[in-house]
Coordinates of C-alpha atoms in Angstrom, one line a residue:
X1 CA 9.8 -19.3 0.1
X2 CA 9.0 -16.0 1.5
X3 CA 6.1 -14.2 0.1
X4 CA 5.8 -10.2 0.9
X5 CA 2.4 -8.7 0.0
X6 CA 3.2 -4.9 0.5
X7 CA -0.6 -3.9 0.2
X8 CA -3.2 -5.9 0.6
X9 CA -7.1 -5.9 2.8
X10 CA -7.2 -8.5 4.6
X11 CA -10.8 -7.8 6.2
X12 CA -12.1 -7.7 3.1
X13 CA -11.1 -10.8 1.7
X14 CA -12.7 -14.0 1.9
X15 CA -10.5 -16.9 3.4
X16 CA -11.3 -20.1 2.3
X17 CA -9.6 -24.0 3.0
X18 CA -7.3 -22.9 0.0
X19 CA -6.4 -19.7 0.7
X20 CA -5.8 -20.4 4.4
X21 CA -3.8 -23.5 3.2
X22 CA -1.3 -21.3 1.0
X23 CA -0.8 -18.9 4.0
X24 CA 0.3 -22.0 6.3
X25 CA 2.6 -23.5 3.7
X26 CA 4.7 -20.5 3.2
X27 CA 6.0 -18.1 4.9
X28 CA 3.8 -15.5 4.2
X29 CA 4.0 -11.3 5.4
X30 CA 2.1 -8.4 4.5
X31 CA 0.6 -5.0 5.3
X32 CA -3.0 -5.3 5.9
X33 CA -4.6 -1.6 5.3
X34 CA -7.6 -0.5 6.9
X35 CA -9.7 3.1 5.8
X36 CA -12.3 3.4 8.0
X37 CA -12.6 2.6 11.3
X38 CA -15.5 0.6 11.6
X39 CA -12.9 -1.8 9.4
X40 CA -10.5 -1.8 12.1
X41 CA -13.4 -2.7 14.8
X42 CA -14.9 -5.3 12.3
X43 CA -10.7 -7.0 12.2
X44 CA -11.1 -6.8 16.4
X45 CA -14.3 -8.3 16.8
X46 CA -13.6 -11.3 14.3
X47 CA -11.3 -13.6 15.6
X48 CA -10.7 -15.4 12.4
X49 CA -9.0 -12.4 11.1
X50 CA -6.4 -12.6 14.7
X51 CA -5.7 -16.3 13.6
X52 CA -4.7 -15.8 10.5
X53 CA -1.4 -17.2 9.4
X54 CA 1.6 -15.3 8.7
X55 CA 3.4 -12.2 9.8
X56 CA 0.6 -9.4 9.5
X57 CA 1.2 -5.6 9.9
X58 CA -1.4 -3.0 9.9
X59 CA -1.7 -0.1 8.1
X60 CA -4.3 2.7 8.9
X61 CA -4.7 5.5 6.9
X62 CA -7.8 7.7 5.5
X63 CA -7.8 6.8 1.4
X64 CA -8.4 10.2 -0.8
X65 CA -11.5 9.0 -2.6
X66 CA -12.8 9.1 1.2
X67 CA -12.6 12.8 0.9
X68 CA -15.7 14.3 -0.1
X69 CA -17.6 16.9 1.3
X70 CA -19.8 15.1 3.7
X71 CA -17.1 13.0 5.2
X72 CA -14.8 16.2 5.7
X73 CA -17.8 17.7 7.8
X74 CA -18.8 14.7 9.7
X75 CA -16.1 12.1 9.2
X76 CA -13.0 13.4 8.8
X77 CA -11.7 14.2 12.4
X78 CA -13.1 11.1 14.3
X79 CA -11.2 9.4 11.9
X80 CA -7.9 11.2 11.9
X81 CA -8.2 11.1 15.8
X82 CA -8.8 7.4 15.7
X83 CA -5.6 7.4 13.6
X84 CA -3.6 9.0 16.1
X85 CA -5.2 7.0 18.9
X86 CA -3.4 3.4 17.5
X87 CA -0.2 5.5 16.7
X88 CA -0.5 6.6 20.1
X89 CA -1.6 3.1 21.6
X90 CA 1.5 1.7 19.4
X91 CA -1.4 -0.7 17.6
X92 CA -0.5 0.1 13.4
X93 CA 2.9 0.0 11.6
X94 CA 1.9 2.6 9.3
X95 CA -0.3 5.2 7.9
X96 CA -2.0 5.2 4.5
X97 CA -3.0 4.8 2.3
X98 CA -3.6 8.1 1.6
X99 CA -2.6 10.2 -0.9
X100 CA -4.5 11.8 -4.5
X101 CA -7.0 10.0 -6.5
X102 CA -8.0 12.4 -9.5
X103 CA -8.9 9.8 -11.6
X104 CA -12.9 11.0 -11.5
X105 CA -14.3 14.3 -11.9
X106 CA -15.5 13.7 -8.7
X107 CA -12.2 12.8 -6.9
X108 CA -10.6 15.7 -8.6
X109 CA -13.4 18.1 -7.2
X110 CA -11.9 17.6 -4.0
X111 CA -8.7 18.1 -4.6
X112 CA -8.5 21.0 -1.2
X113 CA -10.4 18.3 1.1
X114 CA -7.6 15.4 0.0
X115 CA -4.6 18.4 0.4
X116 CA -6.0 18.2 4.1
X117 CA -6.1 14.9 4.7
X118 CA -2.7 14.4 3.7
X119 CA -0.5 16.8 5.2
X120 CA -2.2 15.7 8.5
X121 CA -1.5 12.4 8.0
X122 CA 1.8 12.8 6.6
X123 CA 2.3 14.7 9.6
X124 CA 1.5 12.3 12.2
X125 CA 3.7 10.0 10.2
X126 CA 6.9 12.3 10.9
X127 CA 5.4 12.9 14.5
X128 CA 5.4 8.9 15.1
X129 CA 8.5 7.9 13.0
X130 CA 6.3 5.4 10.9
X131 CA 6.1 4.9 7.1
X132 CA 3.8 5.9 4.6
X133 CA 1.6 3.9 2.5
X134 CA 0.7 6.3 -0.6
X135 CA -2.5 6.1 -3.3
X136 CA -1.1 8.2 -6.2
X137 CA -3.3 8.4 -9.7
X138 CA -2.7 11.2 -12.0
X139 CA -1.5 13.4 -9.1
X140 CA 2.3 13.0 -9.4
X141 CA 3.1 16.3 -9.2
X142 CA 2.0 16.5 -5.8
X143 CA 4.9 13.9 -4.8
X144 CA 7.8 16.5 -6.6
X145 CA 6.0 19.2 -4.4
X146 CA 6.4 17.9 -1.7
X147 CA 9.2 15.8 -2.1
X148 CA 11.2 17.8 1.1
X149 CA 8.5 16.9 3.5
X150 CA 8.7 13.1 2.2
X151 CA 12.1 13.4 2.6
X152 CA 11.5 13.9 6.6
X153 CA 9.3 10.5 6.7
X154 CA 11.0 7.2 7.8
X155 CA 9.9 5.2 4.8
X156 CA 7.6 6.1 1.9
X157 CA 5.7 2.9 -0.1
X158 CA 4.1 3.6 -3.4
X159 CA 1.5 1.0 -3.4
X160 CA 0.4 -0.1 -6.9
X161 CA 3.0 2.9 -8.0
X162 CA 1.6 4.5 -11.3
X163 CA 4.6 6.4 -12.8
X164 CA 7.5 6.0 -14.8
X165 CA 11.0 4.6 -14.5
X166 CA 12.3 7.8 -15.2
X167 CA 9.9 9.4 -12.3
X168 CA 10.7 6.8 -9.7
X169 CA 14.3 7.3 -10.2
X170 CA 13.4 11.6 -9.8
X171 CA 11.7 10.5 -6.5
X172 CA 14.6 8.8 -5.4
X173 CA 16.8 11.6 -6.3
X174 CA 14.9 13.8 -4.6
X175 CA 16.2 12.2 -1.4
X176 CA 13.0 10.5 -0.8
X177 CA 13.4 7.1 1.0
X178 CA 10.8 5.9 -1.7
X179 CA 10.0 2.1 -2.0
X180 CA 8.0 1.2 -5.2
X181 CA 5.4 -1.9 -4.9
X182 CA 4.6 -3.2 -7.7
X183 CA 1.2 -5.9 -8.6
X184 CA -1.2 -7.1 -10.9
X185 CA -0.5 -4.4 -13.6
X186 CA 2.9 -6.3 -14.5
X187 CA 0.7 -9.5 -15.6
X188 CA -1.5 -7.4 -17.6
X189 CA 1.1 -5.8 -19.5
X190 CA 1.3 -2.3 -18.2
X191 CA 4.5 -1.5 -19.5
X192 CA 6.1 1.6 -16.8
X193 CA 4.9 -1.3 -14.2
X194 CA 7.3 -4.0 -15.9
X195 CA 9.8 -1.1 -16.7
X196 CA 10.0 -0.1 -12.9
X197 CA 10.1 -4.1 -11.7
X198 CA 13.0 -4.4 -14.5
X199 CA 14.9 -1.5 -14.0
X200 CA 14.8 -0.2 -10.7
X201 CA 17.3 -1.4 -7.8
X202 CA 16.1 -4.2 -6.2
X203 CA 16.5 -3.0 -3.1
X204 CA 13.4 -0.5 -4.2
X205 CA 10.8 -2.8 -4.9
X206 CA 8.4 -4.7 -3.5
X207 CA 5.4 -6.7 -4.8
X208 CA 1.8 -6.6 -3.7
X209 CA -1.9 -7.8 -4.7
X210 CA -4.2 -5.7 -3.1
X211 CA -6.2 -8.4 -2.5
X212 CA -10.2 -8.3 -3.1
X213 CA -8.9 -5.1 -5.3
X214 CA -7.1 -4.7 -8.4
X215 CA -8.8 -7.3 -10.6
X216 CA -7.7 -8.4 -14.1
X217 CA -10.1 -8.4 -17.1
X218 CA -12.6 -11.5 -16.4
X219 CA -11.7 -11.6 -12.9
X220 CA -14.5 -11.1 -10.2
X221 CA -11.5 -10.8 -7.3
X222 CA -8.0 -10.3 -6.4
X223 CA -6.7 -13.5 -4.5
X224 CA -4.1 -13.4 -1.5
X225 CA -2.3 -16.4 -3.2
X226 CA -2.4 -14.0 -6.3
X227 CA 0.8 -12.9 -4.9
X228 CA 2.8 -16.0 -6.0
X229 CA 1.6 -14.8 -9.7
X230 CA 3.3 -11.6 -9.3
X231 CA 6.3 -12.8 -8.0
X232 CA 6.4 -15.4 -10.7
X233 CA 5.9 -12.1 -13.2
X234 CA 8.6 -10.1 -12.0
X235 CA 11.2 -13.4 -11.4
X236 CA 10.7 -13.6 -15.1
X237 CA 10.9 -10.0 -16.3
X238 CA 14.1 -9.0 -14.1
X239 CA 15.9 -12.9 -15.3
X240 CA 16.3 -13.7 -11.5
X241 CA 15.7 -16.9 -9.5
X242 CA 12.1 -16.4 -7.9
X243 CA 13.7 -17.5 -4.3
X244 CA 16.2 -15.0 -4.7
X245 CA 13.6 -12.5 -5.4
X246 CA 11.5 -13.4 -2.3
X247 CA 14.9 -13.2 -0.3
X248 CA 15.7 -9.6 -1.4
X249 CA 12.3 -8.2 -1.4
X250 CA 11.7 -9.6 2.2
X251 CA 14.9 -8.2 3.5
X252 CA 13.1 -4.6 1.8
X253 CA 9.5 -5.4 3.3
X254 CA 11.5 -6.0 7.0
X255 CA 13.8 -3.0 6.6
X256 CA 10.5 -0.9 6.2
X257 CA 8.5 -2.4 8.5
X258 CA 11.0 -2.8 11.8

């Protein structure tokens, strides 16, 4: 079976026997992001990262909670020109994530420094004709904003998307060519997660990990293999065949990513 991971770190996870064994045994894709790029130089220098199995795409983008003052002054444009530079060199897929994290005080301080760094990036990713991988909590209002611009992008992937049905569906109808992933939320019981993975079309979804991330009460890490849970999940909540499910969602992931 085919198993899509829409959002996941690779260079931050730990690969052991197991791990590397599940990646072998099935036909495994995903979109590795990167936020920084010393994590891009660390994936270049370690060859273990080069050999690992599977259909890997790359994802560069500079993540909101990134966004505070210091980094704006001394961070901010080496990264976004090092962004450009593999859009340029043809080396990354796609750009993200990036997006609006007020879920702290603190991220919602700087909530001007994170309107920068994504209308450049969204930029870039109209410039290059390359999706966009989107961090989204409690900032929805800033998709419906600027729903015309998205509208402009190629392809637009909520990873880990935080809204509702009804909201997803708005996104959609405001001619956004919106894909929602979905992860471990659905197998804690995060109802607008299972509502979205039950109710939206299934040419919409996709399914992710975001593997070390994301853990589950009593966890101490998210698992690449993790994603054969989720897709277990979702088989179960929408009543369809799990290798029909990893048919369709891969024909979404490809769609997206070629």
């Amino acid at each position: 079976m085919i198993f899509c991971d829409s959002h996941i770190h690779l260079v931050h996870c730990e690969f052991s026997g197991e791990e590397k064994l599940f990646r072998e045994k099935n036909d495994s894709r995903c979109i590795t992001n990167f936020c920084f790029a010393r994590e891009w130089e660390e994936w270049e220098r370690d060859s273990s990262f080069s050999s690992t199995p599977g259909l890997v795409f790359k994802s560069f983008g500079i993540h909101p909670q990134a966004c505070s003052e210091d980094f704006m002054r001394g961070g901010f444009g080496r990264e976004l020109s090092f962004l450009e530079a593999l859009l340029l060199e043809g080396k990354i897929d796609a750009v993200g994530e990036c997006g609006f994290d007020f879920f702290t005080k603190e991220y919602k301080a700087a909530e001007a420094n994170q309107e920068v760094a994504w209308k450049a990036q969204v930029e870039l990713c109209i410039r290059y004709g390359t999706p966009l991988v989107v961090h989204l909590r409690k900032a929805m209002e800033k998709i419906f904003r600027d729903s015309r611009l998205l509208s402009r992008v190629r392809a637009v992937v909520f990873h880990s998307f935080p809204g509702t049905l009804l909201e997803a569906k708005s996104i959609l109808n405001h001619g956004v060519n919106a894909f929602f992933s979905l992860g471990k939320p659905i197998l804690n019981g995060k109802k607008s997660a299972i509502d979205c993975v039950g109710n939206l079309p299934l040419e919409r979804i996709l399914l992710e990990t975001d593997a070390p991330y994301q853990t589950l009460k009593g966890e101490e890490s998210t698992f690449p293999s993790d994603i054969v849970r989720v897709y277990e999940r979702a088989a179960k909540i929408r009543g369809q065949e799990i290798g029909f499910l990893c048919e369709k969602i891969s024909e979404n992931f490809m769609k997206i990513m070629i």
